[in-house]
Amino acid sequence: QITLKESGPPLVKPTQTLTLTCSFSGFSLTTAGVGVGWIRQPPGKALEWLAHIYWDDDKRYSPSLKSRLTISKDTSGNQVVLTMINMDPVDTATYYCAHLLCYDSSASYHEYFQHWGQGTLVTVSS
Amino acid sequence: NFMLTQPHSVSESPGKTVTISCTRSSGSIASNDVHWCQQRPGSSPTTVIYEHYQRPSGVPDRFSGSIDSSSNSASLTISGLKTEDEADYYCQSYDSTNHWVFGGGTKLTVL
């Protein structure tokens, strides 16, 4: 059974750096064909993809946030960490991590967020 | 990059069928998978359709997905609507460089 859980500070001040940790079980980031991503959702608004990291340490970032994000993995501890610098009140959101399943089917490559964590609300305020 | 546009809200009665559209702004809708997730109030998202029309185990066959190249859009159809289907639904896709895009979400009301 795959489970993911996000952890991090519930409140950060503007200009500070946010560090979020995704702790997961039921899969390993040393196994080919998996990844972990981060998606956020401001209150009452839509989901927004932020970044994801693959088993081989390849990474992808949202173009609009790339300069502020860093994603990394700790394979021994089954954790993925996302840092976001220069936090602003507009970054107030629930941050989700999700298990990314990557596979080949019908001679094509596919990936999708198969399992999601419960999310953690981060408020940016002075 | 492209955008995915969904209707803000739809509503239908229990037992009826509803279709939610997701239109891709540029590039072919068929060039990359479209997935759909359901987010009930106060809960995290769960996938109901992946790879355009595949259903994860546990998702009832009342949920179906399709794409239409002529309108460059994907659709999520829910038949035999139940009150428990009331939720926000998001389409998602990614481009050739594996950058993901989420639609703006559609609020389904079952009244």
mmCIF file of C-alpha atoms in Angstrom:
data_model
loop_
_atom_site.group_PDB
_atom_site.id
_atom_site.type_symbol
_atom_site.label_atom_id
_atom_site.label_comp_id
_atom_site.label_asym_id
_atom_site.label_seq_id
_atom_site.Cartn_x
_atom_site.Cartn_y
_atom_site.Cartn_z
ATOM 1 C CA GLN A 1 0.000 0.000 0.000
ATOM 2 C CA ILE A 2 1.425 3.343 -1.060
ATOM 3 C CA THR A 3 1.094 6.247 1.344
ATOM 4 C CA LEU A 4 2.591 9.719 1.319
ATOM 5 C CA LYS A 5 2.605 12.388 3.985
ATOM 6 C CA GLU A 6 3.705 15.984 3.759
ATOM 7 C CA SER A 7 5.312 17.854 6.630
ATOM 8 C CA GLY A 8 6.523 21.382 7.095
ATOM 9 C CA PRO A 9 5.909 24.616 8.924
ATOM 10 C CA PRO A 10 2.286 25.806 8.943
ATOM 11 C CA LEU A 11 3.377 29.440 8.959
ATOM 12 C CA VAL A 12 6.258 31.218 7.264
ATOM 13 C CA LYS A 13 7.064 34.898 7.002
ATOM 14 C CA PRO A 14 7.394 36.752 3.702
ATOM 15 C CA THR A 15 10.873 36.444 2.148
ATOM 16 C CA GLN A 16 11.637 33.306 4.168
ATOM 17 C CA THR A 17 12.455 29.918 2.664
ATOM 18 C CA LEU A 18 9.925 27.098 2.885
ATOM 19 C CA THR A 19 11.145 23.542 3.297
ATOM 20 C CA LEU A 20 8.639 20.735 2.868
ATOM 21 C CA THR A 21 9.262 17.033 3.310
ATOM 22 C CA CYS A 22 7.318 14.211 1.699
ATOM 23 C CA SER A 23 7.696 10.946 3.590
ATOM 24 C CA PHE A 24 6.414 7.906 1.772
ATOM 25 C CA SER A 25 6.078 4.146 2.074
ATOM 26 C CA GLY A 26 5.043 1.320 -0.218
ATOM 27 C CA PHE A 27 7.548 2.177 -2.922
ATOM 28 C CA SER A 28 11.169 3.199 -3.278
ATOM 29 C CA LEU A 29 12.689 5.993 -5.312
ATOM 30 C CA THR A 30 15.508 3.624 -6.151
ATOM 31 C CA THR A 31 13.090 1.616 -8.302
ATOM 32 C CA ALA A 32 12.871 2.468 -11.975
ATOM 33 C CA GLY A 33 9.569 3.876 -13.093
ATOM 34 C CA VAL A 34 8.622 5.988 -10.132
ATOM 35 C CA GLY A 35 8.826 9.600 -9.125
ATOM 36 C CA VAL A 36 7.463 12.034 -6.567
ATOM 37 C CA GLY A 37 5.899 15.350 -7.375
ATOM 38 C CA TRP A 38 4.664 18.444 -5.580
ATOM 39 C CA ILE A 39 1.391 20.162 -6.394
ATOM 40 C CA ARG A 40 -0.159 23.081 -4.507
ATOM 41 C CA GLN A 41 -3.636 24.534 -4.157
ATOM 42 C CA PRO A 42 -4.335 28.049 -2.847
ATOM 43 C CA PRO A 43 -7.527 28.245 -0.785
ATOM 44 C CA GLY A 44 -10.546 27.943 -3.066
ATOM 45 C CA LYS A 45 -8.390 27.768 -6.183
ATOM 46 C CA ALA A 46 -7.093 25.219 -8.653
ATOM 47 C CA LEU A 47 -4.269 22.717 -8.409
ATOM 48 C CA GLU A 48 -0.879 23.891 -9.649
ATOM 49 C CA TRP A 49 2.026 21.587 -10.476
ATOM 50 C CA LEU A 50 5.327 22.691 -8.945
ATOM 51 C CA ALA A 51 7.995 20.056 -9.545
ATOM 52 C CA HIS A 52 8.781 16.377 -9.615
ATOM 53 C CA ILE A 53 11.786 14.111 -9.342
ATOM 54 C CA TYR A 54 12.346 10.710 -10.936
ATOM 55 C CA TRP A 55 14.046 7.583 -9.627
ATOM 56 C CA ASP A 56 17.152 8.443 -11.645
ATOM 57 C CA ASP A 57 17.357 11.915 -10.029
ATOM 58 C CA ASP A 58 16.077 13.656 -13.143
ATOM 59 C CA LYS A 59 14.021 16.693 -12.166
ATOM 60 C CA ARG A 60 11.350 18.916 -13.658
ATOM 61 C CA TYR A 61 10.227 22.330 -12.470
ATOM 62 C CA SER A 62 7.316 24.589 -13.271
ATOM 63 C CA PRO A 63 8.766 27.213 -15.634
ATOM 64 C CA SER A 64 7.074 30.048 -13.743
ATOM 65 C CA LEU A 65 8.552 28.972 -10.379
ATOM 66 C CA LYS A 66 11.789 27.328 -11.428
ATOM 67 C CA SER A 67 14.024 30.049 -10.037
ATOM 68 C CA ARG A 68 12.547 29.583 -6.564
ATOM 69 C CA LEU A 69 12.300 25.792 -6.317
ATOM 70 C CA THR A 70 14.663 22.967 -5.499
ATOM 71 C CA ILE A 71 13.591 19.346 -5.276
ATOM 72 C CA SER A 72 15.769 16.544 -3.946
ATOM 73 C CA LYS A 73 15.451 12.978 -2.791
ATOM 74 C CA ASP A 74 16.812 10.959 0.069
ATOM 75 C CA THR A 75 16.578 7.402 -1.184
ATOM 76 C CA SER A 76 17.761 5.833 2.024
ATOM 77 C CA GLY A 77 15.077 7.573 4.051
ATOM 78 C CA ASN A 78 12.270 7.425 1.517
ATOM 79 C CA GLN A 79 11.798 11.155 1.554
ATOM 80 C CA VAL A 80 11.622 13.957 -0.975
ATOM 81 C CA VAL A 81 12.296 17.551 -0.009
ATOM 82 C CA LEU A 82 11.033 20.677 -1.744
ATOM 83 C CA THR A 83 12.437 24.086 -0.935
ATOM 84 C CA MET A 84 10.891 27.329 -2.123
ATOM 85 C CA ILE A 85 12.751 30.567 -1.552
ATOM 86 C CA ASN A 86 11.460 34.094 -1.131
ATOM 87 C CA MET A 87 7.984 33.155 0.077
ATOM 88 C CA ASP A 88 5.128 35.606 -0.501
ATOM 89 C CA PRO A 89 1.532 35.707 0.793
ATOM 90 C CA VAL A 90 0.346 34.533 -2.649
ATOM 91 C CA ASP A 91 2.189 31.265 -1.935
ATOM 92 C CA THR A 92 -0.319 30.480 0.810
ATOM 93 C CA ALA A 93 -1.691 27.091 -0.188
ATOM 94 C CA THR A 94 -2.121 23.443 0.645
ATOM 95 C CA TYR A 95 0.943 21.638 -0.644
ATOM 96 C CA TYR A 96 0.524 18.039 -1.792
ATOM 97 C CA CYS A 97 3.100 15.448 -2.683
ATOM 98 C CA ALA A 98 2.147 12.627 -5.004
ATOM 99 C CA HIS A 99 3.537 9.320 -6.260
ATOM 100 C CA LEU A 100 4.295 9.445 -9.971
ATOM 101 C CA LEU A 101 3.987 6.203 -11.892
ATOM 102 C CA CYS A 102 6.027 6.060 -15.094
ATOM 103 C CA TYR A 103 5.673 3.245 -17.627
ATOM 104 C CA ASP A 104 5.747 2.208 -21.258
ATOM 105 C CA SER A 105 2.581 0.957 -22.914
ATOM 106 C CA SER A 106 1.727 0.478 -26.571
ATOM 107 C CA ALA A 107 5.219 1.644 -27.480
ATOM 108 C CA SER A 108 4.618 4.992 -25.793
ATOM 109 C CA TYR A 109 5.778 6.544 -22.564
ATOM 110 C CA HIS A 110 3.212 7.418 -19.894
ATOM 111 C CA GLU A 111 3.222 8.919 -16.437
ATOM 112 C CA TYR A 112 0.589 10.012 -13.986
ATOM 113 C CA PHE A 113 0.164 10.946 -10.346
ATOM 114 C CA GLN A 114 -1.243 7.723 -8.991
ATOM 115 C CA HIS A 115 -1.385 8.398 -5.254
ATOM 116 C CA TRP A 116 -1.595 11.664 -3.349
ATOM 117 C CA GLY A 117 -0.749 12.690 0.181
ATOM 118 C CA GLN A 118 -3.189 14.392 2.507
ATOM 119 C CA GLY A 119 -1.618 17.807 1.970
ATOM 120 C CA THR A 120 -0.216 20.381 4.361
ATOM 121 C CA LEU A 121 -1.453 23.964 4.616
ATOM 122 C CA VAL A 122 1.231 26.623 4.547
ATOM 123 C CA THR A 123 0.296 30.202 5.354
ATOM 124 C CA VAL A 124 2.625 33.049 4.444
ATOM 125 C CA SER A 125 2.104 36.013 6.701
ATOM 126 C CA SER A 126 4.106 38.398 8.798
ATOM 127 C CA ASN B 1 3.354 25.967 -22.809
ATOM 128 C CA PHE B 2 -0.293 25.044 -23.306
ATOM 129 C CA MET B 3 -3.332 25.599 -21.095
ATOM 130 C CA LEU B 4 -6.227 23.310 -20.263
ATOM 131 C CA THR B 5 -9.605 25.038 -20.042
ATOM 132 C CA GLN B 6 -12.524 23.537 -18.155
ATOM 133 C CA PRO B 7 -16.016 24.886 -17.444
ATOM 134 C CA HIS B 8 -16.141 26.460 -14.009
ATOM 135 C CA SER B 9 -19.149 24.438 -12.932
ATOM 136 C CA VAL B 10 -21.721 21.902 -14.083
ATOM 137 C CA SER B 11 -24.795 20.526 -12.399
ATOM 138 C CA GLU B 12 -27.091 17.605 -13.004
ATOM 139 C CA SER B 13 -29.631 15.464 -11.206
ATOM 140 C CA PRO B 14 -28.981 12.094 -9.581
ATOM 141 C CA GLY B 15 -29.173 9.219 -12.027
ATOM 142 C CA LYS B 16 -28.390 11.435 -15.017
ATOM 143 C CA THR B 17 -25.220 11.689 -17.093
ATOM 144 C CA VAL B 18 -22.844 14.640 -17.100
ATOM 145 C CA THR B 19 -19.833 15.411 -19.268
ATOM 146 C CA ILE B 20 -16.986 17.723 -18.278
ATOM 147 C CA SER B 21 -14.783 19.071 -21.056
ATOM 148 C CA CYS B 22 -11.101 19.986 -21.033
ATOM 149 C CA THR B 23 -9.793 21.935 -24.032
ATOM 150 C CA ARG B 24 -6.105 22.173 -24.853
ATOM 151 C CA SER B 25 -5.014 25.615 -26.065
ATOM 152 C CA SER B 26 -2.149 24.572 -28.331
ATOM 153 C CA GLY B 27 -0.685 21.332 -29.548
ATOM 154 C CA SER B 28 -2.714 18.194 -30.086
ATOM 155 C CA ILE B 29 -4.810 16.816 -27.245
ATOM 156 C CA ALA B 30 -3.759 13.348 -28.404
ATOM 157 C CA SER B 31 -0.040 14.017 -28.183
ATOM 158 C CA ASN B 32 0.143 13.537 -24.420
ATOM 159 C CA ASP B 33 -1.966 11.657 -21.908
ATOM 160 C CA VAL B 34 -4.893 13.398 -20.270
ATOM 161 C CA HIS B 35 -5.735 12.340 -16.745
ATOM 162 C CA TRP B 36 -8.615 13.282 -14.472
ATOM 163 C CA CYS B 37 -8.735 13.538 -10.700
ATOM 164 C CA GLN B 38 -11.614 14.003 -8.300
ATOM 165 C CA GLN B 39 -11.350 16.187 -5.226
ATOM 166 C CA ARG B 40 -14.175 15.970 -2.735
ATOM 167 C CA PRO B 41 -14.576 18.873 -0.285
ATOM 168 C CA GLY B 42 -11.856 18.843 2.334
ATOM 169 C CA SER B 43 -10.020 15.897 0.760
ATOM 170 C CA SER B 44 -6.948 15.392 -1.360
ATOM 171 C CA PRO B 45 -7.308 14.521 -5.044
ATOM 172 C CA THR B 46 -7.721 10.965 -6.284
ATOM 173 C CA THR B 47 -7.265 9.776 -9.852
ATOM 174 C CA VAL B 48 -10.422 8.620 -11.611
ATOM 175 C CA ILE B 49 -9.118 8.407 -15.201
ATOM 176 C CA TYR B 50 -5.550 8.076 -16.521
ATOM 177 C CA GLU B 51 -4.109 7.754 -20.016
ATOM 178 C CA HIS B 52 -7.208 9.367 -21.565
ATOM 179 C CA TYR B 53 -9.687 6.624 -20.678
ATOM 180 C CA GLN B 54 -8.156 4.094 -18.284
ATOM 181 C CA ARG B 55 -9.828 3.585 -14.907
ATOM 182 C CA PRO B 56 -7.781 2.767 -11.792
ATOM 183 C CA SER B 57 -8.973 -0.213 -9.842
ATOM 184 C CA GLY B 58 -11.773 0.729 -7.512
ATOM 185 C CA VAL B 59 -13.165 3.483 -9.742
ATOM 186 C CA PRO B 60 -16.663 2.527 -10.906
ATOM 187 C CA ASP B 61 -17.317 2.079 -14.607
ATOM 188 C CA ARG B 62 -19.763 4.986 -14.383
ATOM 189 C CA PHE B 63 -16.649 7.099 -14.972
ATOM 190 C CA SER B 64 -15.280 7.213 -18.498
ATOM 191 C CA GLY B 65 -12.789 9.348 -20.388
ATOM 192 C CA SER B 66 -12.346 10.237 -24.027
ATOM 193 C CA ILE B 67 -10.568 12.633 -26.336
ATOM 194 C CA ASP B 68 -11.804 14.415 -29.450
ATOM 195 C CA SER B 69 -9.133 15.620 -31.836
ATOM 196 C CA SER B 70 -11.607 17.717 -33.823
ATOM 197 C CA SER B 71 -12.265 19.951 -30.820
ATOM 198 C CA ASN B 72 -8.831 19.343 -29.302
ATOM 199 C CA SER B 73 -10.452 18.412 -26.066
ATOM 200 C CA ALA B 74 -10.808 15.632 -23.549
ATOM 201 C CA SER B 75 -13.959 14.732 -21.682
ATOM 202 C CA LEU B 76 -14.882 13.053 -18.438
ATOM 203 C CA THR B 77 -18.326 11.480 -18.452
ATOM 204 C CA ILE B 78 -20.059 10.319 -15.311
ATOM 205 C CA SER B 79 -23.231 8.303 -15.773
ATOM 206 C CA GLY B 80 -25.800 7.282 -13.180
ATOM 207 C CA LEU B 81 -24.850 10.296 -11.074
ATOM 208 C CA LYS B 82 -24.789 9.853 -7.319
ATOM 209 C CA THR B 83 -24.635 12.500 -4.635
ATOM 210 C CA GLU B 84 -21.188 11.161 -3.688
ATOM 211 C CA ASP B 85 -19.913 12.262 -7.120
ATOM 212 C CA GLU B 86 -20.305 15.889 -6.069
ATOM 213 C CA ALA B 87 -16.739 17.191 -6.161
ATOM 214 C CA ASP B 88 -14.222 19.253 -8.084
ATOM 215 C CA TYR B 89 -12.738 17.550 -11.127
ATOM 216 C CA TYR B 90 -9.390 18.470 -12.685
ATOM 217 C CA CYS B 91 -7.930 17.411 -15.992
ATOM 218 C CA GLN B 92 -4.141 17.170 -16.250
ATOM 219 C CA SER B 93 -1.626 16.628 -18.975
ATOM 220 C CA TYR B 94 2.056 17.128 -19.676
ATOM 221 C CA ASP B 95 4.162 18.265 -22.576
ATOM 222 C CA SER B 96 7.042 16.644 -24.419
ATOM 223 C CA THR B 97 9.474 17.805 -21.740
ATOM 224 C CA ASN B 98 7.348 16.306 -18.940
ATOM 225 C CA HIS B 99 6.170 19.643 -17.608
ATOM 226 C CA TRP B 100 2.711 19.216 -16.169
ATOM 227 C CA VAL B 101 -0.371 21.366 -16.633
ATOM 228 C CA PHE B 102 -3.584 21.261 -14.625
ATOM 229 C CA GLY B 103 -6.931 22.566 -15.788
ATOM 230 C CA GLY B 104 -8.750 25.154 -13.720
ATOM 231 C CA GLY B 105 -11.128 22.591 -12.270
ATOM 232 C CA THR B 106 -14.877 22.022 -12.627
ATOM 233 C CA LYS B 107 -17.246 21.992 -9.693
ATOM 234 C CA LEU B 108 -19.851 19.273 -10.149
ATOM 235 C CA THR B 109 -23.083 19.750 -8.260
ATOM 236 C CA VAL B 110 -25.485 16.825 -8.060
ATOM 237 C CA LEU B 111 -28.861 18.260 -7.164
#
